[in-house]
Amino acid sequence: MRFNRVTAEVIERLKRIVGEDYVITSPEELEKYSIDEIEERYRHLPEVVVKPRTPEEIAAIMKLANEYRIPVTPRGAGTGLSGGAVPAHGGIVLSLERMNEILEIDPDNMMVTVEPGVVLADMMRAVEARGLFYPVDVSTLESCHVGGNVAENAGGARAVKYGITGHWVYGLEMVTPTGEIVHLGGKRIKDATGYNLVQLVVGSEGTLGIITKITFRLTVKPKYVLDLLIPFDSLENAVTQVLGLLREESSLSAIEFMDSLSIKAAERYLKLTLPYDDSEAHLLIQVDGMEEEGIWQAAERVYERLTAAGAKEVFVADNRLTREKLWRARRNIAEALKALNNYVSVEDIVVPRSKIPEIARRLRELSQIHDLEVPLYGHIGDGNLHPTPVSGDRDEETWIRDLEAFLSDMFKAVKELGGNITAEHGVGIKRRKYLHLCVEPAEIELMKAIKRAWDPNGILNPGKIFPVEGTC
Ligand SMILES: Cc1cc2nc3c(=O)[nH]c(=O)nc-3n(C[C@H](O)[C@H](O)[C@H](O)COP(=O)(O)OP(=O)(O)OC[C@H]3O[C@@H](n4cnc5c(N)ncnc54)[C@H](O)[C@@H]3O)c2cc1C
């Protein structure tokens, strides 16, 4: 597949669509849109950045891009970890940053309708001010955009009880790759009318359309929340306890895991100290509910079960400051590892929850075989872990060679255990060469057929999920 370069004529036509101020060509500005939170080696410059304000402008941009066969890469806040917003084939980066209004909070239907460039935490605060609750707690909530959340089907800590982004998306307005504005789904709680295109677009990584409006369902905010930090002397023991907890407690909204390497990195980076930081592993558990007594009883049961099973202590955080400190540490592990090492690779595997102890054991083994330090943390209550190999003092070439050997062994282990290569960060450019390891060829062909049908010229976010034909 061949793409064309952005010409002076295309720039002029883009300026007529969005206005001169919103067509960016200066090299320093283009640089900012050439990477997300993926590793530096994936950086690729766009030829132009456009910042439209309306779906009509986006439709006109897509028609123009089809006419000239120019690639278009949608971009939210650029916090993605798989290179989804990197313009891997150059062309136009289409930034949704100016489409950032909360359009309607509808208490009767318990729904909120927003533009894609709204920052997640802003939407959460706005609905909470109206007595409602949006529960998907992505770690980058203070910076990521809700459009990026939908495009990646973002998860986060509270998926144990509340699910992931896709569970809350009911309606979408979208510009198709060929430049039509379409409305999918709506405020209906039940709808069995034809294919569920809303859920096809969720998690499509900006390859099937540009999302211009989202209607999210909301729920009732739990009145009481407690966080429990539970240190263990044995990593195996910590991870093994998760299954019993899930079977017996319905009030747990998060079960997070951090090994000692991760905790130490967060402490160094944030200059704070966590309780029992000499332990081999910690669980961070959240309990929430409408009755104060109920959540304390649940915490008591967790305490009894886990101390009987060998936990060193159960540290209860019941005030805002302590709770924030614990979650700040957990949310900043990836950033800490990046800041403290030359090269890191944030991974995002998922296995059936029954296989959590086995994958933790295999990861340890692989870390030893490959002589690679692999801090381990993640949303263990969902079977979703973020093994994050770090380079130590390797040069870049040795690092990439050793990393790739580790990753292909890791993904083979994940496949054997019935897992998959990504749970919430997406395939992007980072994992496309590993897709075939865990996804069968017929499923990949069905995905490619959908892409061809929706985007016949292959110009929307090319090179993501699968490579562009004729390239590697
Ligand atoms: C430290 C750290 C912690 C993280 N923690 C989590 C976590 O807990 N859970 C989790 O799920 N993720 C996490 N992430 C990953 C990231 O924050 C999420 O994937 C987030 O949803 C990306 O949103 P964004 O606005 O930054 O999107 P971007 O990075 O800008 O884009 C992501 C993808 O969405 C597409 N896209 C963006 N907007 C649109 C649109 N309007 N229409 C169509 N496509 C669009 C882009 O083309 C790209 O493919 C973390 C990242 C970091 C750096």
Short mmCIF file of C-alpha atoms and ligand atoms in Angstrom, two decimals:
data_model
loop_
_atom_site.label_atom_id
_atom_site.label_comp_id
_atom_site.label_asym_id
_atom_site.label_seq_id
_atom_site.Cartn_x
_atom_site.Cartn_y
_atom_site.Cartn_z
CA MET A 1 0.00 0.00 0.00
CA ARG A 2 1.38 3.41 -1.01
CA PHE A 3 0.71 6.70 0.76
CA ASN A 4 1.34 10.17 -0.59
CA ARG A 5 3.17 13.03 1.09
CA VAL A 6 1.41 16.12 2.43
CA THR A 7 1.86 18.86 -0.21
CA ALA A 8 1.57 22.65 0.04
CA GLU A 9 -1.80 22.35 -1.67
CA VAL A 10 -3.04 19.90 1.00
CA ILE A 11 -1.84 22.27 3.75
CA GLU A 12 -3.80 25.11 2.12
CA ARG A 13 -6.94 22.99 1.93
CA LEU A 14 -6.54 21.93 5.58
CA LYS A 15 -6.27 25.61 6.57
CA ARG A 16 -9.52 26.31 4.75
CA ILE A 17 -11.21 23.49 6.72
CA VAL A 18 -10.02 24.22 10.30
CA GLY A 19 -8.56 27.71 10.11
CA GLU A 20 -4.92 28.78 9.79
CA ASP A 21 -4.23 28.74 13.55
CA TYR A 22 -5.09 25.07 13.81
CA VAL A 23 -2.79 23.68 11.14
CA ILE A 24 0.66 23.12 12.66
CA THR A 25 3.80 22.65 10.59
CA SER A 26 6.62 24.05 12.75
CA PRO A 27 9.26 21.37 13.44
CA GLU A 28 9.28 21.97 17.24
CA GLU A 29 5.50 21.51 17.42
CA LEU A 30 5.51 18.46 15.12
CA GLU A 31 8.06 16.87 17.45
CA LYS A 32 5.54 16.95 20.33
CA TYR A 33 3.09 14.90 18.27
CA SER A 34 5.64 12.30 17.16
CA ILE A 35 5.49 10.03 20.23
CA ASP A 36 3.21 8.92 23.05
CA GLU A 37 4.37 7.04 26.18
CA ILE A 38 5.87 4.18 24.15
CA GLU A 39 9.66 3.77 24.01
CA GLU A 40 11.60 6.51 22.25
CA ARG A 41 12.74 4.23 19.40
CA TYR A 42 9.19 4.22 17.96
CA ARG A 43 9.13 8.02 17.46
CA HIS A 44 7.95 9.15 14.00
CA LEU A 45 7.31 12.71 12.85
CA PRO A 46 3.98 13.73 11.34
CA GLU A 47 4.06 16.04 8.31
CA VAL A 48 1.29 18.23 9.70
CA VAL A 49 -0.91 18.40 12.81
CA VAL A 50 -4.53 19.57 12.57
CA LYS A 51 -6.77 20.52 15.47
CA PRO A 52 -10.39 20.44 14.32
CA ARG A 53 -13.28 21.66 16.49
CA THR A 54 -16.29 19.90 14.92
CA PRO A 55 -17.23 16.53 13.40
CA GLU A 56 -17.96 18.34 10.11
CA GLU A 57 -14.37 19.58 9.99
CA ILE A 58 -13.12 16.04 10.69
CA ALA A 59 -15.37 14.65 7.93
CA ALA A 60 -13.88 17.16 5.48
CA ILE A 61 -10.32 16.25 6.57
CA MET A 62 -11.03 12.54 6.03
CA LYS A 63 -12.49 13.19 2.55
CA LEU A 64 -9.39 15.20 1.65
CA ALA A 65 -7.06 12.52 3.05
CA ASN A 66 -8.84 9.85 0.97
CA GLU A 67 -8.61 11.99 -2.15
CA TYR A 68 -4.82 12.31 -1.73
CA ARG A 69 -4.22 8.94 0.01
CA ILE A 70 -2.60 10.54 3.05
CA PRO A 71 -2.45 8.68 6.40
CA VAL A 72 -4.36 10.20 9.35
CA THR A 73 -3.53 9.36 12.97
CA PRO A 74 -6.07 10.39 15.65
CA ARG A 75 -4.56 11.61 18.91
CA GLY A 76 -5.98 12.23 22.37
CA ALA A 77 -3.65 13.15 25.23
CA GLY A 78 -0.80 10.92 24.00
CA THR A 79 -0.57 8.84 27.22
CA GLY A 80 -0.92 5.56 25.31
CA LEU A 81 1.66 2.84 25.92
CA SER A 82 1.50 1.00 22.58
CA GLY A 83 2.29 3.79 20.10
CA GLY A 84 -1.34 4.13 18.94
CA ALA A 85 -1.04 7.91 18.51
CA VAL A 86 2.38 7.74 16.82
CA PRO A 87 2.06 8.64 13.09
CA ALA A 88 3.99 5.57 12.00
CA HIS A 89 3.60 6.42 8.31
CA GLY A 90 3.83 10.21 8.62
CA GLY A 91 0.95 12.22 7.16
CA ILE A 92 -1.62 14.05 9.31
CA VAL A 93 -1.96 13.84 13.09
CA LEU A 94 -5.53 14.73 13.95
CA SER A 95 -5.56 16.03 17.51
CA LEU A 96 -8.87 15.99 19.37
CA GLU A 97 -7.61 18.40 22.07
CA ARG A 98 -10.01 21.24 21.15
CA MET A 99 -13.08 19.00 21.35
CA ASN A 100 -13.17 19.07 25.13
CA GLU A 101 -16.67 19.92 26.33
CA ILE A 102 -18.93 18.04 28.69
CA LEU A 103 -22.13 18.37 26.66
CA GLU A 104 -24.83 16.96 28.94
CA ILE A 105 -25.22 15.27 32.32
CA ASP A 106 -28.57 13.47 32.27
CA PRO A 107 -29.49 12.36 35.82
CA ASP A 108 -32.78 10.70 34.80
CA ASN A 109 -31.07 8.35 32.35
CA MET A 110 -27.89 8.30 34.47
CA MET A 111 -25.77 9.13 31.42
CA VAL A 112 -23.19 11.75 30.46
CA THR A 113 -22.41 12.89 26.91
CA VAL A 114 -18.97 14.33 26.26
CA GLU A 115 -16.59 15.29 23.50
CA PRO A 116 -13.53 13.03 23.14
CA GLY A 117 -10.94 15.55 24.36
CA VAL A 118 -12.40 15.80 27.89
CA VAL A 119 -9.86 14.75 30.53
CA LEU A 120 -11.14 11.64 32.34
CA ALA A 121 -10.81 13.06 35.89
CA ASP A 122 -12.69 16.24 34.86
CA MET A 123 -15.62 14.12 33.70
CA MET A 124 -15.49 12.03 36.89
CA ARG A 125 -15.55 15.16 39.07
CA ALA A 126 -18.35 16.76 37.04
CA VAL A 127 -20.67 13.77 37.37
CA GLU A 128 -19.81 13.31 41.06
CA ALA A 129 -20.85 16.92 41.67
CA ARG A 130 -24.28 15.83 40.38
CA GLY A 131 -24.38 12.78 42.70
CA LEU A 132 -23.43 10.28 39.97
CA PHE A 133 -20.36 8.07 39.48
CA TYR A 134 -18.18 7.00 36.56
CA PRO A 135 -16.05 4.20 38.00
CA VAL A 136 -13.32 3.38 35.43
CA ASP A 137 -10.21 4.47 37.25
CA VAL A 138 -7.40 4.65 34.66
CA SER A 139 -4.05 5.47 36.32
CA THR A 140 -3.51 8.48 33.99
CA LEU A 141 -6.95 9.87 34.89
CA GLU A 142 -5.64 13.42 35.41
CA SER A 143 -4.27 13.61 31.85
CA CYS A 144 -5.79 11.00 29.50
CA HIS A 145 -8.79 11.84 27.33
CA VAL A 146 -12.06 9.91 27.34
CA GLY A 147 -11.75 9.47 23.54
CA GLY A 148 -8.41 7.71 24.07
CA ASN A 149 -10.04 5.60 26.80
CA VAL A 150 -12.75 4.40 24.40
CA ALA A 151 -10.30 3.82 21.54
CA GLU A 152 -8.09 1.68 23.84
CA ASN A 153 -10.95 0.16 25.89
CA ALA A 154 -8.99 1.35 28.92
CA GLY A 155 -9.24 -0.59 32.16
CA GLY A 156 -7.74 0.35 35.47
CA ALA A 157 -7.88 -0.55 39.11
CA ARG A 158 -11.61 -0.87 39.72
CA ALA A 159 -12.39 -3.31 36.89
CA VAL A 160 -12.71 -6.08 39.51
CA LYS A 161 -16.13 -4.72 40.44
CA TYR A 162 -17.06 -2.19 37.74
CA GLY A 163 -15.57 -3.51 34.52
CA ILE A 164 -13.67 -1.56 31.87
CA THR A 165 -14.45 1.43 29.63
CA GLY A 166 -16.45 -0.61 27.10
CA HIS A 167 -18.97 -1.64 29.75
CA TRP A 168 -19.98 2.01 30.18
CA VAL A 169 -20.09 3.18 26.54
CA TYR A 170 -23.68 3.28 25.19
CA GLY A 171 -23.58 5.84 22.39
CA LEU A 172 -20.97 7.15 19.95
CA GLU A 173 -20.83 9.78 17.29
CA MET A 174 -18.03 8.96 14.89
CA VAL A 175 -16.52 10.09 11.61
CA THR A 176 -15.85 7.05 9.44
CA PRO A 177 -12.52 6.64 7.65
CA THR A 178 -14.24 7.74 4.43
CA GLY A 179 -15.61 10.90 6.03
CA GLU A 180 -19.25 10.16 6.96
CA ILE A 181 -20.66 11.28 10.32
CA VAL A 182 -22.54 8.37 11.95
CA HIS A 183 -24.40 7.90 15.24
CA LEU A 184 -24.11 4.48 16.90
CA GLY A 185 -26.13 3.28 19.90
CA GLY A 186 -27.63 5.89 22.24
CA LYS A 187 -29.14 6.20 25.71
CA ARG A 188 -30.97 2.87 25.52
CA ILE A 189 -29.94 0.41 28.25
CA LYS A 190 -31.02 -2.55 26.11
CA ASP A 191 -30.75 -2.69 22.35
CA ALA A 192 -30.65 -5.84 20.25
CA THR A 193 -31.02 -4.11 16.90
CA GLY A 194 -28.46 -5.54 14.51
CA TYR A 195 -24.71 -5.69 15.04
CA ASN A 196 -23.31 -3.91 18.08
CA LEU A 197 -21.12 -1.41 16.25
CA VAL A 198 -20.54 0.63 19.41
CA GLN A 199 -18.59 -2.24 20.91
CA LEU A 200 -16.74 -2.84 17.64
CA VAL A 201 -15.41 0.71 17.75
CA VAL A 202 -14.51 0.40 21.46
CA GLY A 203 -10.89 -0.76 21.56
CA SER A 204 -10.36 -0.29 17.81
CA GLU A 205 -7.29 1.90 18.51
CA GLY A 206 -8.31 4.72 16.18
CA THR A 207 -8.31 2.42 13.13
CA LEU A 208 -12.06 2.24 12.38
CA GLY A 209 -13.22 5.82 12.94
CA ILE A 210 -12.67 9.07 14.76
CA ILE A 211 -14.85 9.31 17.84
CA THR A 212 -16.43 12.75 18.16
CA LYS A 213 -18.99 12.23 20.95
CA ILE A 214 -19.44 9.61 23.64
CA THR A 215 -22.43 8.78 25.83
CA PHE A 216 -21.34 6.94 28.97
CA ARG A 217 -23.65 5.21 31.41
CA LEU A 218 -23.17 6.24 35.07
CA THR A 219 -23.93 4.56 38.38
CA VAL A 220 -24.46 5.40 42.04
CA LYS A 221 -21.38 6.55 43.93
CA PRO A 222 -20.45 4.23 46.82
CA LYS A 223 -20.68 6.17 50.08
CA TYR A 224 -17.82 4.47 51.88
CA VAL A 225 -14.40 3.39 50.64
CA LEU A 226 -11.48 1.75 52.47
CA ASP A 227 -8.07 0.83 51.10
CA LEU A 228 -6.01 -1.98 52.60
CA LEU A 229 -2.28 -2.41 52.05
CA ILE A 230 -1.20 -5.96 52.77
CA PRO A 231 2.49 -6.95 52.81
CA PHE A 232 3.61 -10.54 52.26
CA ASP A 233 6.99 -12.16 52.71
CA SER A 234 6.31 -14.46 49.78
CA LEU A 235 5.27 -13.28 46.34
CA GLU A 236 3.75 -16.70 45.54
CA ASN A 237 1.64 -16.55 48.66
CA ALA A 238 0.41 -13.02 47.89
CA VAL A 239 -0.76 -13.88 44.38
CA THR A 240 -2.32 -17.18 45.45
CA GLN A 241 -4.60 -15.40 47.93
CA VAL A 242 -6.33 -13.42 45.18
CA LEU A 243 -8.54 -16.28 43.96
CA GLY A 244 -10.00 -17.00 47.39
CA LEU A 245 -10.72 -13.31 47.95
CA LEU A 246 -12.54 -13.02 44.63
CA ARG A 247 -14.67 -16.08 45.37
CA GLU A 248 -15.76 -14.90 48.79
CA GLU A 249 -16.04 -11.09 48.79
CA SER A 250 -18.39 -9.09 46.54
CA SER A 251 -17.50 -5.67 47.95
CA LEU A 252 -13.92 -5.62 46.65
CA SER A 253 -13.57 -3.00 43.91
CA ALA A 254 -9.80 -3.31 43.34
CA ILE A 255 -7.11 -5.91 43.96
CA GLU A 256 -3.73 -4.54 42.90
CA PHE A 257 -0.32 -6.16 43.20
CA MET A 258 3.18 -4.68 43.55
CA ASP A 259 6.41 -6.62 43.98
CA SER A 260 9.34 -5.27 45.98
CA LEU A 261 11.20 -3.93 42.90
CA SER A 262 8.13 -1.89 41.94
CA ILE A 263 7.56 -0.56 45.46
CA LYS A 264 11.19 0.47 45.84
CA ALA A 265 11.12 2.29 42.48
CA ALA A 266 7.94 4.20 43.41
CA GLU A 267 9.41 5.15 46.79
CA ARG A 268 12.64 6.45 45.23
CA TYR A 269 10.86 8.33 42.48
CA LEU A 270 8.21 9.93 44.71
CA LYS A 271 10.50 10.31 47.74
CA LEU A 272 8.07 8.62 50.11
CA THR A 273 8.06 5.55 52.30
CA LEU A 274 5.36 2.91 52.36
CA PRO A 275 4.61 0.70 55.34
CA TYR A 276 6.41 -2.66 55.41
CA ASP A 277 8.47 -1.80 52.34
CA ASP A 278 10.94 -4.59 53.09
CA SER A 279 8.29 -7.16 52.07
CA GLU A 280 8.53 -9.25 48.91
CA ALA A 281 5.08 -8.27 47.66
CA HIS A 282 2.07 -6.12 48.55
CA LEU A 283 -1.60 -6.39 47.71
CA LEU A 284 -3.54 -3.12 47.61
CA ILE A 285 -7.22 -3.88 48.07
CA GLN A 286 -10.14 -1.48 47.86
CA VAL A 287 -13.47 -2.18 49.52
CA ASP A 288 -16.48 0.02 48.77
CA GLY A 289 -20.19 0.07 49.54
CA MET A 290 -23.19 2.05 50.71
CA GLU A 291 -23.04 0.93 54.38
CA GLU A 292 -20.13 1.89 56.62
CA GLU A 293 -20.55 -1.14 58.85
CA GLY A 294 -20.63 -3.42 55.80
CA ILE A 295 -17.28 -2.29 54.45
CA TRP A 296 -15.60 -2.54 57.86
CA GLN A 297 -16.96 -6.08 58.19
CA ALA A 298 -15.58 -6.92 54.75
CA ALA A 299 -12.20 -5.43 55.75
CA GLU A 300 -12.28 -7.56 58.91
CA ARG A 301 -12.90 -10.72 56.88
CA VAL A 302 -10.03 -9.81 54.51
CA TYR A 303 -7.80 -9.24 57.56
CA GLU A 304 -8.69 -12.61 59.08
CA ARG A 305 -8.33 -14.56 55.86
CA LEU A 306 -5.01 -12.99 54.84
CA THR A 307 -3.27 -12.90 58.20
CA ALA A 308 -4.21 -16.56 58.70
CA ALA A 309 -2.65 -17.19 55.27
CA GLY A 310 0.65 -15.51 56.16
CA ALA A 311 0.19 -11.78 55.50
CA LYS A 312 2.50 -9.75 57.76
CA GLU A 313 -0.12 -7.10 58.57
CA VAL A 314 -3.20 -5.39 57.14
CA PHE A 315 -2.64 -1.65 57.02
CA VAL A 316 -5.98 0.23 56.77
CA ALA A 317 -6.15 3.57 54.96
CA ASP A 318 -9.47 5.19 55.82
CA ASN A 319 -8.65 8.86 55.35
CA ARG A 320 -8.14 10.74 52.11
CA LEU A 321 -4.46 11.61 52.64
CA THR A 322 -3.28 8.09 53.42
CA ARG A 323 -5.41 6.62 50.65
CA GLU A 324 -3.98 9.11 48.15
CA LYS A 325 -0.43 8.26 49.20
CA LEU A 326 -0.97 4.54 48.58
CA TRP A 327 -2.61 5.08 45.18
CA ARG A 328 -0.03 7.66 44.13
CA ALA A 329 2.66 5.06 44.72
CA ARG A 330 0.74 2.39 42.77
CA ARG A 331 -0.14 4.72 39.87
CA ASN A 332 3.42 5.99 39.48
CA ILE A 333 5.27 2.68 39.21
CA ALA A 334 5.58 2.80 35.39
CA GLU A 335 6.73 6.42 35.49
CA ALA A 336 9.20 5.61 38.27
CA LEU A 337 10.73 2.70 36.36
CA LYS A 338 11.05 4.87 33.26
CA ALA A 339 12.71 7.68 35.20
CA LEU A 340 15.17 5.37 36.95
CA ASN A 341 16.32 3.29 33.95
CA ASN A 342 17.73 3.93 30.48
CA TYR A 343 15.29 1.58 28.78
CA VAL A 344 12.11 -0.12 30.00
CA SER A 345 9.26 -1.93 28.29
CA VAL A 346 5.87 -1.68 30.00
CA GLU A 347 4.01 -4.91 29.22
CA ASP A 348 0.32 -5.66 29.71
CA ILE A 349 -0.42 -9.39 29.73
CA VAL A 350 -3.67 -11.01 30.79
CA VAL A 351 -4.42 -14.61 31.82
CA PRO A 352 -7.55 -16.31 33.19
CA ARG A 353 -7.57 -15.48 36.88
CA SER A 354 -7.07 -19.12 37.87
CA LYS A 355 -3.65 -18.94 36.15
CA ILE A 356 -2.34 -15.93 38.13
CA PRO A 357 -0.05 -17.94 40.43
CA GLU A 358 1.32 -19.93 37.46
CA ILE A 359 2.11 -16.86 35.32
CA ALA A 360 3.80 -15.14 38.29
CA ARG A 361 5.97 -18.24 38.76
CA ARG A 362 6.82 -18.45 35.04
CA LEU A 363 7.73 -14.74 34.90
CA ARG A 364 10.19 -15.20 37.73
CA GLU A 365 11.71 -18.16 35.97
CA LEU A 366 12.01 -16.27 32.65
CA SER A 367 13.55 -13.28 34.38
CA GLN A 368 16.29 -15.61 35.69
CA ILE A 369 16.76 -17.48 32.40
CA HIS A 370 17.16 -14.21 30.47
CA ASP A 371 19.09 -12.50 33.24
CA LEU A 372 16.72 -9.56 33.01
CA GLU A 373 15.27 -7.62 35.95
CA VAL A 374 11.47 -7.64 35.57
CA PRO A 375 9.53 -5.60 38.15
CA LEU A 376 5.98 -6.95 38.40
CA TYR A 377 2.82 -5.07 39.34
CA GLY A 378 -0.69 -4.64 38.01
CA HIS A 379 -4.39 -5.27 38.24
CA ILE A 380 -4.04 -8.78 39.58
CA GLY A 381 -7.74 -9.10 40.44
CA ASP A 382 -8.39 -9.07 36.67
CA GLY A 383 -5.52 -11.42 35.78
CA ASN A 384 -3.82 -8.38 34.21
CA LEU A 385 -0.15 -7.84 35.06
CA HIS A 386 2.38 -5.28 33.87
CA PRO A 387 5.75 -7.06 33.84
CA THR A 388 8.17 -4.22 33.06
CA PRO A 389 11.64 -5.45 32.03
CA VAL A 390 14.34 -2.83 32.68
CA SER A 391 17.67 -2.55 30.86
CA GLY A 392 20.19 -2.27 33.70
CA ASP A 393 23.47 -1.18 32.13
CA ARG A 394 22.85 -2.76 28.68
CA ASP A 395 23.43 -0.64 25.59
CA GLU A 396 20.42 -0.19 23.31
CA GLU A 397 21.29 -2.95 20.85
CA THR A 398 21.87 -5.57 23.56
CA TRP A 399 18.75 -4.40 25.39
CA ILE A 400 16.51 -4.83 22.34
CA ARG A 401 17.96 -8.28 21.57
CA ASP A 402 17.55 -9.50 25.18
CA LEU A 403 14.12 -7.91 25.54
CA GLU A 404 12.77 -9.54 22.39
CA ALA A 405 14.02 -12.97 23.47
CA PHE A 406 12.32 -12.49 26.85
CA LEU A 407 9.07 -11.21 25.30
CA SER A 408 8.65 -14.07 22.87
CA ASP A 409 9.12 -16.57 25.72
CA MET A 410 6.74 -14.56 27.91
CA PHE A 411 4.02 -14.46 25.25
CA LYS A 412 4.42 -18.20 24.63
CA ALA A 413 3.83 -18.82 28.34
CA VAL A 414 0.84 -16.46 28.25
CA LYS A 415 -0.65 -18.37 25.31
CA GLU A 416 -0.13 -21.75 27.02
CA LEU A 417 -2.09 -20.45 29.99
CA GLY A 418 -4.99 -19.20 27.82
CA GLY A 419 -4.02 -15.54 28.06
CA ASN A 420 -3.41 -12.73 25.62
CA ILE A 421 -0.75 -10.16 24.75
CA THR A 422 -2.58 -7.06 25.97
CA ALA A 423 -5.42 -6.37 28.39
CA GLU A 424 -5.81 -2.59 28.28
CA HIS A 425 -2.89 -0.87 26.52
CA GLY A 426 -3.68 -2.17 23.03
CA VAL A 427 -1.60 -3.73 20.27
CA GLY A 428 -0.60 -0.49 18.52
CA ILE A 429 2.79 -0.71 16.86
CA LYS A 430 4.44 -2.21 19.92
CA ARG A 431 2.81 -5.64 19.89
CA ARG A 432 1.67 -6.19 16.30
CA LYS A 433 4.45 -8.68 15.59
CA TYR A 434 3.30 -10.81 18.53
CA LEU A 435 -0.42 -10.80 17.60
CA HIS A 436 -0.20 -14.14 15.76
CA LEU A 437 1.26 -15.82 18.85
CA CYS A 438 -2.00 -15.63 20.78
CA VAL A 439 -4.71 -14.84 18.18
CA GLU A 440 -5.62 -17.52 15.64
CA PRO A 441 -5.17 -16.72 11.90
CA ALA A 442 -8.93 -16.86 11.16
CA GLU A 443 -9.62 -14.21 13.81
CA ILE A 444 -6.86 -11.96 12.44
CA GLU A 445 -8.34 -12.34 8.94
CA LEU A 446 -11.80 -11.32 10.22
CA MET A 447 -10.27 -8.24 11.83
CA LYS A 448 -8.46 -7.32 8.61
CA ALA A 449 -11.68 -7.79 6.58
CA ILE A 450 -13.50 -5.34 8.88
CA LYS A 451 -10.68 -2.84 8.50
CA ARG A 452 -10.78 -3.15 4.67
CA ALA A 453 -14.57 -2.74 4.58
CA TRP A 454 -14.55 0.39 6.77
CA ASP A 455 -11.34 1.95 5.44
CA PRO A 456 -10.90 0.85 1.81
CA ASN A 457 -7.86 3.09 1.27
CA GLY A 458 -6.28 2.02 4.57
CA ILE A 459 -5.49 5.62 5.55
CA LEU A 460 -6.82 5.73 9.13
CA ASN A 461 -4.06 5.00 11.63
CA PRO A 462 -2.16 2.62 9.35
CA GLY A 463 0.33 0.20 10.85
CA LYS A 464 -1.60 -0.20 14.12
CA ILE A 465 -2.73 -3.68 15.25
CA PHE A 466 -1.35 -5.15 11.96
CA PRO A 467 1.47 -3.86 9.76
CA VAL A 468 0.59 -2.15 6.50
CA GLU A 469 0.82 -4.74 3.70
CA GLY A 470 4.27 -4.83 2.11
CA THR A 471 5.97 -3.46 5.26
CA CYS A 472 7.11 -5.24 8.42
C1 LIG B 1 1.89 5.82 33.67
C2 LIG B 1 0.77 5.27 32.84
C3 LIG B 1 -0.24 4.56 33.45
C4 LIG B 1 -1.29 4.04 32.68
N1 LIG B 1 -2.28 3.35 33.31
C5 LIG B 1 -3.29 2.83 32.59
C6 LIG B 1 -4.34 2.11 33.24
O1 LIG B 1 -4.42 2.01 34.46
N2 LIG B 1 -5.29 1.56 32.46
C7 LIG B 1 -5.28 1.69 31.09
O2 LIG B 1 -6.17 1.16 30.43
N3 LIG B 1 -4.32 2.40 30.46
C8 LIG B 1 -3.34 2.98 31.17
N4 LIG B 1 -2.36 3.71 30.54
C9 LIG B 1 -2.42 3.90 29.07
C10 LIG B 1 -3.18 5.17 28.60
O3 LIG B 1 -3.23 6.15 29.61
C11 LIG B 1 -4.59 4.80 28.14
O4 LIG B 1 -4.52 3.92 27.02
C12 LIG B 1 -5.47 5.98 27.74
O5 LIG B 1 -6.76 5.50 27.49
C13 LIG B 1 -4.96 6.72 26.51
O6 LIG B 1 -5.71 7.93 26.36
P1 LIG B 1 -5.09 9.15 25.55
O7 LIG B 1 -6.10 10.23 25.51
O8 LIG B 1 -3.78 9.52 26.09
O9 LIG B 1 -4.97 8.50 24.11
P2 LIG B 1 -3.76 8.56 23.07
O10 LIG B 1 -2.53 7.96 23.63
O11 LIG B 1 -3.66 9.92 22.51
O12 LIG B 1 -4.34 7.59 21.95
C14 LIG B 1 -4.55 6.23 22.22
C15 LIG B 1 -5.19 5.57 20.99
O13 LIG B 1 -6.51 6.07 20.83
C16 LIG B 1 -6.68 6.64 19.54
N5 LIG B 1 -7.57 7.78 19.73
C17 LIG B 1 -7.43 8.81 20.60
N6 LIG B 1 -8.50 9.61 20.55
C18 LIG B 1 -9.33 9.09 19.60
C19 LIG B 1 -10.59 9.47 19.07
N7 LIG B 1 -11.25 10.53 19.50
N8 LIG B 1 -11.13 8.68 18.10
C20 LIG B 1 -10.49 7.58 17.65
N9 LIG B 1 -9.31 7.18 18.12
C21 LIG B 1 -8.74 7.93 19.08
C22 LIG B 1 -5.28 6.98 19.06
O14 LIG B 1 -5.20 6.95 17.64
C23 LIG B 1 -4.48 5.85 19.68
O15 LIG B 1 -4.55 4.71 18.87
C24 LIG B 1 -1.32 4.26 31.27
C25 LIG B 1 -0.31 5.02 30.67
C26 LIG B 1 0.73 5.52 31.44
C27 LIG B 1 1.78 6.35 30.76
#
